[in-house]
Short mmCIF file of C-alpha atoms in Angstrom, two decimals:
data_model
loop_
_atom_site.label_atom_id
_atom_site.label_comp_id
_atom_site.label_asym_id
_atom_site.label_seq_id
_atom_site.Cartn_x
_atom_site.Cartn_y
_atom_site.Cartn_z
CA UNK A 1 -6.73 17.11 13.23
CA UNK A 2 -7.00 18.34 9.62
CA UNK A 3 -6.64 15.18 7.65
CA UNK A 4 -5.10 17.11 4.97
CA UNK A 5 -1.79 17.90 6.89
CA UNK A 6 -1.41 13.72 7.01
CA UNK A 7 -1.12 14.43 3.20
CA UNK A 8 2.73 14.63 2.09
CA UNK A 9 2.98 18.10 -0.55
CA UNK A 10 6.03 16.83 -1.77
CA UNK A 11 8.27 13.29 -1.58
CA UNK A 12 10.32 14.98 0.83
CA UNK A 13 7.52 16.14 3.46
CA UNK A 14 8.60 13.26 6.12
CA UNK A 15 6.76 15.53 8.62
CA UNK A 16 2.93 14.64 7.28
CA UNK A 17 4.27 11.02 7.47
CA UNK A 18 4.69 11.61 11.05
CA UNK A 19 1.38 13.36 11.13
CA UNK A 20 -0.14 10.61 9.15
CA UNK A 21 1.59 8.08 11.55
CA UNK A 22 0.51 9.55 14.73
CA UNK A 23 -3.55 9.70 13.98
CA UNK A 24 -3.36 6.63 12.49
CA UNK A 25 -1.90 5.28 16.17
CA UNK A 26 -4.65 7.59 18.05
CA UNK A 27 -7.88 6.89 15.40
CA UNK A 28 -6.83 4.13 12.41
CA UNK A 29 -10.80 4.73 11.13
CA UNK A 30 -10.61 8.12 10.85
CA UNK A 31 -7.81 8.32 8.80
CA UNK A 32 -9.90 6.72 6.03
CA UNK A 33 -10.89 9.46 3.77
CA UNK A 34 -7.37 10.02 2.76
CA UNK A 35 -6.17 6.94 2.31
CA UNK A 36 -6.39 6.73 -1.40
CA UNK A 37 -4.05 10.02 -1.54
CA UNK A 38 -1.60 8.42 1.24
CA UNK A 39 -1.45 5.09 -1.02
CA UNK A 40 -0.29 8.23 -3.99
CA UNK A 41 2.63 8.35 -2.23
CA UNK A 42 3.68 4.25 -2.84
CA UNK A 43 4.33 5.09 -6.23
CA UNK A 44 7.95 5.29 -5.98
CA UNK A 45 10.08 3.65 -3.27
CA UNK A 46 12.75 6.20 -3.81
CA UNK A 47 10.42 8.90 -2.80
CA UNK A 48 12.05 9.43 1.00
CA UNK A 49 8.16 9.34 2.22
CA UNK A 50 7.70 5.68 0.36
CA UNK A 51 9.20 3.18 3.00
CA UNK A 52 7.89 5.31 6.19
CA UNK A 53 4.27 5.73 4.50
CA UNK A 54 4.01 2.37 4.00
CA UNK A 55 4.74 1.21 7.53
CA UNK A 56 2.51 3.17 9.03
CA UNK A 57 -0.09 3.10 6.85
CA UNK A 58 -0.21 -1.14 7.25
CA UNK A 59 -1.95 -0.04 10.52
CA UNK A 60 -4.56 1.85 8.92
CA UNK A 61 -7.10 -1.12 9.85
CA UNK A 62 -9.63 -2.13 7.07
CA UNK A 63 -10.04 1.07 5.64
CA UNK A 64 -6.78 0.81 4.11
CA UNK A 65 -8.61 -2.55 1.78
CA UNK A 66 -11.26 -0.82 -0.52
CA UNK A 67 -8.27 1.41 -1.76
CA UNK A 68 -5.50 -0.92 -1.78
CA UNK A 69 -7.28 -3.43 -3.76
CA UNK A 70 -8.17 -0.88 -6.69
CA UNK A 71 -4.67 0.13 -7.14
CA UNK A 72 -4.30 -4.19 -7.52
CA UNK A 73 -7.11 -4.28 -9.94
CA UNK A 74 -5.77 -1.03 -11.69
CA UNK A 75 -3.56 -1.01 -14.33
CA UNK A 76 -0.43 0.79 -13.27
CA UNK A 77 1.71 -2.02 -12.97
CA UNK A 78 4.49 -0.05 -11.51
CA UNK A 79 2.45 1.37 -8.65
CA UNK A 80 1.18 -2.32 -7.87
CA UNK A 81 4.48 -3.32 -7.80
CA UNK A 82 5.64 -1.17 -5.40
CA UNK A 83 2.49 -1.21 -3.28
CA UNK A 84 3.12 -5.49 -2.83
CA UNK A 85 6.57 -4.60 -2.14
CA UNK A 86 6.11 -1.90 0.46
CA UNK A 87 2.64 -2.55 1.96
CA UNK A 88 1.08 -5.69 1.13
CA UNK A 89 4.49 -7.67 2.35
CA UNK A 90 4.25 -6.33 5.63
CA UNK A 91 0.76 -6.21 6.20
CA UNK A 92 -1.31 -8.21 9.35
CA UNK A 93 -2.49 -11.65 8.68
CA UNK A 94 -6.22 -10.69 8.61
CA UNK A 95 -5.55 -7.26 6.11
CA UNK A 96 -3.44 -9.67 3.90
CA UNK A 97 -6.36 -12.20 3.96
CA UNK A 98 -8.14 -8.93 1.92
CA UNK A 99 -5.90 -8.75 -0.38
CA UNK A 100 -4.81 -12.60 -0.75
CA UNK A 101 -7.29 -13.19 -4.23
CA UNK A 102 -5.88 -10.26 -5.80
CA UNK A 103 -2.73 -11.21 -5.11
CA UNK A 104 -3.37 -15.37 -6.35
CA UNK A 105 -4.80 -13.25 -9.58
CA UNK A 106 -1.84 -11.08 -10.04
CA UNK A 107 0.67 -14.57 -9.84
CA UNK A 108 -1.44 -16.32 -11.87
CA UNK A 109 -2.30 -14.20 -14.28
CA UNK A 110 -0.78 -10.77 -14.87
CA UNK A 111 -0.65 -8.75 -17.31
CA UNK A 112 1.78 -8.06 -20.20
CA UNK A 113 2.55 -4.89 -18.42
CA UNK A 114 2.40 -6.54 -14.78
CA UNK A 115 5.33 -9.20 -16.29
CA UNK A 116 7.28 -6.37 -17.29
CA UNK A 117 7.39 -4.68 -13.98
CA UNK A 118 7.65 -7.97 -12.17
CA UNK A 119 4.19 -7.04 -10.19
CA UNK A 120 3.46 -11.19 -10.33
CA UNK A 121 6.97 -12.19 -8.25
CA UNK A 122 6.34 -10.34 -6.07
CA UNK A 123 2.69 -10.97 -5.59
CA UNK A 124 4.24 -14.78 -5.53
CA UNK A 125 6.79 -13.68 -3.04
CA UNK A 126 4.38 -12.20 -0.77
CA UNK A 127 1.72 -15.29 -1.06
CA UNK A 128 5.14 -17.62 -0.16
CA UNK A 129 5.72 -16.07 2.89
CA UNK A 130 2.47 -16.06 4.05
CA UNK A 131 1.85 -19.59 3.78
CA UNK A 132 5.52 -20.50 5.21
#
């Protein structure tokens, strides 16, 4: 499959979603050198491909943690927001384990512009019902 047709060319393109989704069922590892341009697509949870993106991409395996953890560490607190909301809240045990110190960092000490966007409640929301 050409890995670029997994790649949504506009917030409406629900079909690469569903392209996305199904090698990421067949091959999660193979899916990897697009990942960073899938996570793109988080930016905006009222982009239509937002919600479905993110649940199938929190089967992309451990691929998915090199670029999820530099969008934590970036500084585009309204992308990190919405990638905690969408995909780090719903992510396995062992791919949150990954991600668990940036998220401790984020509640413990964000940023002026990660307080504005509210990117450390919901890293605290996320830790919370983890350990529960």
């Amino acid at each position: 499959m050409d890995l670029s047709a997994c790649i949504p060319r506009d917030k409406h393109d629900t079909d690469a979603v569903q392209r996305a989704a199904a090698a990421i069922r067949a091959e999660p590892r193979k899916i990897a050198p697009v990942l960073p341009e899938l996570l793109e697509w988080l930016q905006d949870a009222n982009w239509p491909v937002a919600k479905p993106l993110a649940a199938c991409l929190r089967n992309a395996g451990p691929e998915l943690l090199p670029p999820l953890r530099r969008i934590l560490n970036g500084k585009d607190g309204p992308w990190k927001y919405w990638v905690i909301e969408l995909l780090a809240a719903q992510l396995p045990p062992d791919l949150l384990a990954g991600v668990r110190p940036d998220l401790a960092r984020l509640a413990r000490a964000p940023t002026t512009n990660d307080r504005i966007e509210e990117v450390h409640l919901a890293a605290r929301a996320v830790l919370a019902a983890a350990s529960a």
